[in-house]
Amino acid sequence: MNLSRIRDVLLPRPRRDYPLYENDELQMLRKATAFNSQLMDVLREHVRPGITTNELDRLAASYTRDHGHAAACLGYKGFPKSICTSINDVVCHGIPDDTVLQEGDIVNVDITTIVDGWYGDQSETFLVGEVSKEAKALTQVTFDALHVGIRAARPYCTIYDIAKAITRHAEARGYSVVRSYQGHGIGREFHQKPGVPHYPHESTQRSIIVPGCCFTIEPMINIGTPDIYIEPDGWTVRTKDHSLSAQFEHQIFMKADGPEILTLTKQGPQEGHCF
Ligand code: MF3
Ligand code: CO
Ligand code: CO
């Protein structure tokens, strides 16, 4: 054991390895996330039985372009569409195609926009028409888990604290938390530090969130196993046991007096909502 390792073990120090944003930068983040949330409200009206995920993608692409902004997902590491649409057992990164949304489906719509070089990122799971009570309960637990996580986010808390709150909420109700994908710092880049796992990972115990940090919380919760696989298209992530999976995502800015949810929508479910 070398000296710095001994010091680390005896004197665990908090770690901050991400950029902090100042007031003028917060204004830019607010502008980008406000546009992203507005787009979510536009798509909300169209998430109905009978629409294809390609049609949702085209609506998002044209609305974004018409406002002079850019869809962050389009071309990101080769992703072929402007948004992600993840139906039923798809955990995340579903590629819009000619699939028609059916009554009883649940679909996560994940949108990220670049406005003047700043990123806004959020997602919601929608109930398509009437869904099973299992699907509705999963969606409720996932939505509540996100808000429990946001409540746990305080100035100088750790990422571990947030993950513990989310995992306790989900597992106490018999659900599992996906481990292979996580939330992330965001701002001038799509994905930056800090990494935000939604399960308590030892490495995050000293990862503190200080005022000026901008990040996402985006838990993916499954009815069955937390294990996933990726389809041959290189993107679509599914649950290994094909059980249903849901996700909600907000982008958060940590202020000196607590978190500001940047991606609140006007029309969407608010904390405490009952599906
Ligand atoms: N929006 C996703 C996130 O929350 C990332 C999607 S990347 C893509 O981090 F390439 F699949 F679009
Ligand atoms: Co994200
Ligand atoms: Co996202």
Short mmCIF file of C-alpha atoms and ligand atoms in Angstrom, two decimals:
data_model
loop_
_atom_site.label_atom_id
_atom_site.label_comp_id
_atom_site.label_asym_id
_atom_site.label_seq_id
_atom_site.Cartn_x
_atom_site.Cartn_y
_atom_site.Cartn_z
CA MET A 1 0.00 0.00 0.00
CA ASN A 2 1.48 3.32 -0.99
CA LEU A 3 1.18 6.48 1.03
CA SER A 4 -1.65 8.08 -0.89
CA ARG A 5 -3.70 4.85 -0.67
CA ILE A 6 -3.19 4.78 3.11
CA ARG A 7 -4.27 8.42 3.29
CA ASP A 8 -7.34 7.64 1.19
CA VAL A 9 -8.41 4.82 3.48
CA LEU A 10 -7.78 6.72 6.70
CA LEU A 11 -9.03 10.10 5.55
CA PRO A 12 -11.70 9.62 2.91
CA ARG A 13 -12.00 12.94 1.15
CA PRO A 14 -14.94 14.11 -0.89
CA ARG A 15 -14.34 14.15 -4.62
CA ARG A 16 -15.53 16.71 -7.16
CA ASP A 17 -14.44 16.01 -10.71
CA TYR A 18 -16.99 17.92 -12.79
CA PRO A 19 -17.44 21.52 -13.94
CA LEU A 20 -19.45 23.99 -11.85
CA TYR A 21 -21.72 26.47 -13.59
CA GLU A 22 -22.13 30.13 -12.66
CA ASN A 23 -25.21 32.27 -12.86
CA ASP A 24 -24.98 33.24 -16.53
CA GLU A 25 -24.42 29.59 -17.39
CA LEU A 26 -27.48 28.62 -15.33
CA GLN A 27 -29.48 31.01 -17.52
CA MET A 28 -28.30 29.11 -20.61
CA LEU A 29 -29.16 25.77 -18.99
CA ARG A 30 -32.63 27.08 -18.11
CA LYS A 31 -33.19 28.14 -21.70
CA ALA A 32 -32.12 24.78 -23.14
CA THR A 33 -34.12 22.72 -20.65
CA ALA A 34 -37.20 24.94 -21.04
CA PHE A 35 -37.21 24.24 -24.77
CA ASN A 36 -36.71 20.51 -24.17
CA SER A 37 -39.66 20.43 -21.72
CA GLN A 38 -41.83 22.36 -24.17
CA LEU A 39 -41.07 19.72 -26.80
CA MET A 40 -42.08 16.98 -24.33
CA ASP A 41 -45.44 18.72 -23.92
CA VAL A 42 -45.83 18.87 -27.71
CA LEU A 43 -45.17 15.13 -28.09
CA ARG A 44 -47.42 14.31 -25.13
CA GLU A 45 -50.52 15.12 -27.17
CA HIS A 46 -49.48 12.59 -29.81
CA VAL A 47 -48.57 9.59 -27.66
CA ARG A 48 -51.76 7.66 -28.38
CA PRO A 49 -52.67 4.21 -29.70
CA GLY A 50 -52.16 4.14 -33.50
CA ILE A 51 -49.17 6.49 -33.84
CA THR A 52 -45.80 5.07 -34.85
CA THR A 53 -42.60 5.90 -33.01
CA ASN A 54 -41.23 7.18 -36.33
CA GLU A 55 -44.05 9.74 -36.43
CA LEU A 56 -43.12 10.89 -32.91
CA ASP A 57 -39.50 11.15 -34.06
CA ARG A 58 -40.44 13.25 -37.09
CA LEU A 59 -42.58 15.56 -34.97
CA ALA A 60 -39.65 16.09 -32.57
CA ALA A 61 -37.16 16.59 -35.40
CA SER A 62 -39.26 19.20 -37.22
CA TYR A 63 -40.29 21.09 -34.05
CA THR A 64 -36.63 21.26 -33.00
CA ARG A 65 -35.45 22.39 -36.43
CA ASP A 66 -38.27 24.94 -36.80
CA HIS A 67 -37.09 26.57 -33.56
CA GLY A 68 -33.48 26.69 -34.75
CA HIS A 69 -32.17 24.04 -32.35
CA ALA A 70 -30.61 20.60 -32.73
CA ALA A 71 -31.59 17.11 -31.57
CA ALA A 72 -28.65 15.80 -29.56
CA CYS A 73 -29.37 12.13 -30.20
CA LEU A 74 -29.30 12.39 -34.00
CA GLY A 75 -25.89 11.06 -35.03
CA TYR A 76 -24.71 10.75 -31.42
CA LYS A 77 -22.24 7.82 -31.58
CA GLY A 78 -24.13 6.87 -34.72
CA PHE A 79 -27.66 6.88 -33.21
CA PRO A 80 -29.94 7.16 -36.27
CA LYS A 81 -32.93 9.14 -34.93
CA SER A 82 -33.72 12.35 -33.02
CA ILE A 83 -35.34 10.80 -29.93
CA CYS A 84 -35.37 7.45 -28.10
CA THR A 85 -38.65 5.53 -27.83
CA SER A 86 -38.54 2.51 -25.54
CA ILE A 87 -41.63 0.29 -25.48
CA ASN A 88 -42.53 -2.29 -22.76
CA ASP A 89 -39.48 -4.52 -22.15
CA VAL A 90 -37.15 -1.99 -23.81
CA VAL A 91 -35.15 -0.40 -21.00
CA CYS A 92 -33.72 2.54 -22.97
CA HIS A 93 -32.27 3.67 -26.34
CA GLY A 94 -35.14 2.27 -28.41
CA ILE A 95 -34.87 3.44 -32.02
CA PRO A 96 -38.03 4.96 -33.52
CA ASP A 97 -39.38 2.84 -36.39
CA ASP A 98 -42.69 1.83 -37.97
CA THR A 99 -43.93 0.15 -34.78
CA VAL A 100 -47.48 1.28 -34.02
CA LEU A 101 -48.20 2.09 -30.37
CA GLN A 102 -50.86 -0.30 -29.12
CA GLU A 103 -53.40 0.20 -26.35
CA GLY A 104 -51.80 -1.29 -23.23
CA ASP A 105 -48.18 -0.42 -24.11
CA ILE A 106 -45.95 1.71 -21.96
CA VAL A 107 -43.45 3.83 -23.87
CA ASN A 108 -40.59 5.96 -22.62
CA VAL A 109 -39.86 9.02 -24.74
CA ASP A 110 -36.38 10.42 -24.10
CA ILE A 111 -35.56 13.80 -25.64
CA THR A 112 -32.32 15.75 -25.62
CA THR A 113 -31.93 19.13 -27.33
CA ILE A 114 -28.93 21.40 -27.90
CA VAL A 115 -29.86 25.09 -27.55
CA ASP A 116 -27.02 27.57 -28.20
CA GLY A 117 -24.51 24.85 -27.31
CA TRP A 118 -26.24 23.85 -24.04
CA TYR A 119 -27.95 20.50 -23.45
CA GLY A 120 -31.42 19.75 -22.08
CA ASP A 121 -32.25 16.07 -21.37
CA GLN A 122 -35.38 14.43 -19.94
CA SER A 123 -37.66 11.45 -20.38
CA GLU A 124 -41.11 10.24 -19.39
CA THR A 125 -42.89 6.92 -19.54
CA PHE A 126 -46.36 7.26 -21.08
CA LEU A 127 -49.30 4.91 -20.64
CA VAL A 128 -50.76 4.17 -24.08
CA GLY A 129 -54.52 4.09 -23.55
CA GLU A 130 -55.62 1.74 -20.78
CA VAL A 131 -52.76 -0.40 -19.49
CA SER A 132 -52.56 -3.39 -17.13
CA LYS A 133 -52.41 -2.73 -13.41
CA GLU A 134 -48.88 -4.22 -13.43
CA ALA A 135 -47.72 -1.70 -16.04
CA LYS A 136 -49.38 1.18 -14.21
CA ALA A 137 -47.86 0.17 -10.86
CA LEU A 138 -44.38 -0.07 -12.40
CA THR A 139 -44.77 3.38 -13.96
CA GLN A 140 -45.92 4.81 -10.62
CA VAL A 141 -43.01 3.31 -8.68
CA THR A 142 -40.51 4.56 -11.26
CA PHE A 143 -41.94 8.08 -11.25
CA ASP A 144 -41.95 8.16 -7.44
CA ALA A 145 -38.41 6.73 -7.32
CA LEU A 146 -37.17 9.64 -9.45
CA HIS A 147 -38.78 12.14 -7.08
CA VAL A 148 -37.51 10.32 -3.99
CA GLY A 149 -34.05 10.60 -5.57
CA ILE A 150 -34.51 14.31 -6.25
CA ARG A 151 -35.62 14.85 -2.63
CA ALA A 152 -32.46 13.10 -1.44
CA ALA A 153 -30.33 15.47 -3.54
CA ARG A 154 -29.15 18.24 -1.21
CA PRO A 155 -26.07 20.48 -1.38
CA TYR A 156 -23.01 18.43 -0.35
CA CYS A 157 -24.88 15.12 -0.39
CA THR A 158 -23.26 12.21 -2.19
CA ILE A 159 -24.42 10.43 -5.31
CA TYR A 160 -24.57 7.38 -3.08
CA ASP A 161 -27.29 9.08 -0.98
CA ILE A 162 -29.45 9.60 -4.07
CA ALA A 163 -28.97 6.01 -5.25
CA LYS A 164 -29.78 4.59 -1.83
CA ALA A 165 -33.09 6.47 -1.71
CA ILE A 166 -34.07 5.34 -5.21
CA THR A 167 -33.11 1.71 -4.64
CA ARG A 168 -34.83 1.52 -1.26
CA HIS A 169 -38.04 2.85 -2.81
CA ALA A 170 -38.00 0.39 -5.72
CA GLU A 171 -36.77 -2.73 -3.95
CA ALA A 172 -39.12 -2.33 -0.96
CA ARG A 173 -41.94 -2.63 -3.50
CA GLY A 174 -40.48 -5.70 -5.19
CA TYR A 175 -38.94 -4.02 -8.25
CA SER A 176 -35.33 -4.01 -9.46
CA VAL A 177 -33.03 -1.15 -10.41
CA VAL A 178 -31.08 -1.35 -13.68
CA ARG A 179 -27.33 -1.17 -13.04
CA SER A 180 -25.91 -1.03 -16.57
CA TYR A 181 -27.02 2.56 -17.32
CA GLN A 182 -26.83 5.65 -15.17
CA GLY A 183 -27.54 9.36 -14.93
CA HIS A 184 -24.81 11.84 -15.77
CA GLY A 185 -23.44 15.33 -15.49
CA ILE A 186 -24.63 17.54 -18.36
CA GLY A 187 -24.19 21.10 -19.60
CA ARG A 188 -21.97 21.98 -22.51
CA GLU A 189 -21.67 18.24 -23.16
CA PHE A 190 -24.30 15.51 -23.38
CA HIS A 191 -22.64 13.09 -20.97
CA GLN A 192 -20.01 14.30 -18.56
CA LYS A 193 -18.97 13.72 -14.96
CA PRO A 194 -20.32 12.94 -12.47
CA GLY A 195 -21.68 9.48 -13.28
CA VAL A 196 -24.95 8.97 -11.40
CA PRO A 197 -25.64 5.25 -10.79
CA HIS A 198 -29.12 4.62 -9.41
CA TYR A 199 -28.00 1.79 -7.12
CA PRO A 200 -25.60 2.35 -4.22
CA HIS A 201 -22.17 1.78 -5.70
CA GLU A 202 -19.22 2.03 -3.34
CA SER A 203 -17.33 4.32 -5.71
CA THR A 204 -19.97 7.07 -5.30
CA GLN A 205 -19.75 7.31 -1.53
CA ARG A 206 -17.34 10.21 -1.77
CA SER A 207 -18.76 11.75 -4.94
CA ILE A 208 -20.38 14.90 -3.58
CA ILE A 209 -22.80 17.23 -5.30
CA VAL A 210 -21.87 20.83 -4.64
CA PRO A 211 -23.77 23.96 -5.68
CA GLY A 212 -23.17 24.65 -9.38
CA CYS A 213 -23.43 20.97 -10.42
CA CYS A 214 -25.83 20.09 -13.25
CA PHE A 215 -26.80 16.42 -13.67
CA THR A 216 -29.57 14.01 -14.53
CA ILE A 217 -31.37 11.44 -12.44
CA GLU A 218 -32.98 8.82 -14.68
CA PRO A 219 -33.76 5.54 -12.94
CA MET A 220 -34.76 2.54 -15.03
CA ILE A 221 -36.87 0.14 -12.94
CA ASN A 222 -37.86 -3.41 -13.94
CA ILE A 223 -40.59 -5.77 -12.77
CA GLY A 224 -38.24 -8.77 -13.01
CA THR A 225 -34.49 -9.11 -13.24
CA PRO A 226 -32.31 -5.98 -13.44
CA ASP A 227 -30.27 -7.72 -16.15
CA ILE A 228 -30.35 -6.47 -19.71
CA TYR A 229 -29.08 -7.31 -23.17
CA ILE A 230 -28.45 -5.18 -26.23
CA GLU A 231 -30.05 -6.08 -29.56
CA PRO A 232 -27.96 -6.62 -32.70
CA ASP A 233 -28.84 -3.05 -33.81
CA GLY A 234 -26.29 -1.97 -31.18
CA TRP A 235 -28.76 0.31 -29.35
CA THR A 236 -32.01 -1.26 -28.19
CA VAL A 237 -31.61 -2.33 -24.56
CA ARG A 238 -34.08 -4.97 -23.32
CA THR A 239 -34.68 -6.73 -20.03
CA LYS A 240 -33.14 -10.18 -20.12
CA ASP A 241 -36.36 -11.81 -18.90
CA HIS A 242 -38.57 -9.56 -21.10
CA SER A 243 -40.31 -8.16 -18.05
CA LEU A 244 -41.58 -4.57 -18.31
CA SER A 245 -39.21 -1.66 -17.68
CA ALA A 246 -40.01 2.02 -17.04
CA GLN A 247 -37.92 5.18 -16.75
CA PHE A 248 -38.29 8.86 -15.88
CA GLU A 249 -35.54 11.45 -16.22
CA HIS A 250 -35.11 15.00 -14.97
CA GLN A 251 -32.19 17.38 -15.33
CA ILE A 252 -31.28 18.99 -12.01
CA PHE A 253 -29.25 22.06 -11.10
CA MET A 254 -27.92 22.11 -7.53
CA LYS A 255 -28.23 25.55 -5.95
CA ALA A 256 -26.95 26.63 -2.52
CA ASP A 257 -30.44 26.13 -1.10
CA GLY A 258 -31.34 22.87 -2.84
CA PRO A 259 -32.05 21.33 -6.23
CA GLU A 260 -33.86 23.09 -9.06
CA ILE A 261 -35.62 20.72 -11.47
CA LEU A 262 -34.82 22.29 -14.83
CA THR A 263 -37.00 20.02 -16.96
CA LEU A 264 -40.43 20.46 -15.36
CA THR A 265 -43.19 20.39 -17.95
CA LYS A 266 -46.39 22.46 -17.97
CA GLN A 267 -48.67 19.55 -18.88
CA GLY A 268 -46.90 16.50 -17.49
CA PRO A 269 -47.15 14.68 -14.17
CA GLN A 270 -45.77 16.58 -11.17
CA GLU A 271 -44.38 15.10 -7.94
CA GLY A 272 -47.19 13.26 -6.14
CA HIS A 273 -49.04 12.48 -9.38
CA CYS A 274 -51.19 9.35 -9.37
CA PHE A 275 -51.16 7.40 -12.65
N1 MF3 B 1 -31.04 10.66 -23.58
C1 MF3 B 1 -30.27 9.53 -23.12
C2 MF3 B 1 -29.81 9.87 -21.71
O1 MF3 B 1 -30.65 10.14 -20.94
C3 MF3 B 1 -29.13 9.20 -24.02
C4 MF3 B 1 -29.56 8.75 -25.36
S1 MF3 B 1 -28.19 8.52 -26.34
C5 MF3 B 1 -28.80 8.03 -27.82
O2 MF3 B 1 -28.69 9.98 -21.34
F1 MF3 B 1 -27.81 8.01 -28.61
F2 MF3 B 1 -29.37 6.84 -27.66
F3 MF3 B 1 -29.71 8.85 -28.22
CO CO B 2 -29.69 11.52 -19.61
CO CO B 3 -32.26 11.25 -21.70
#
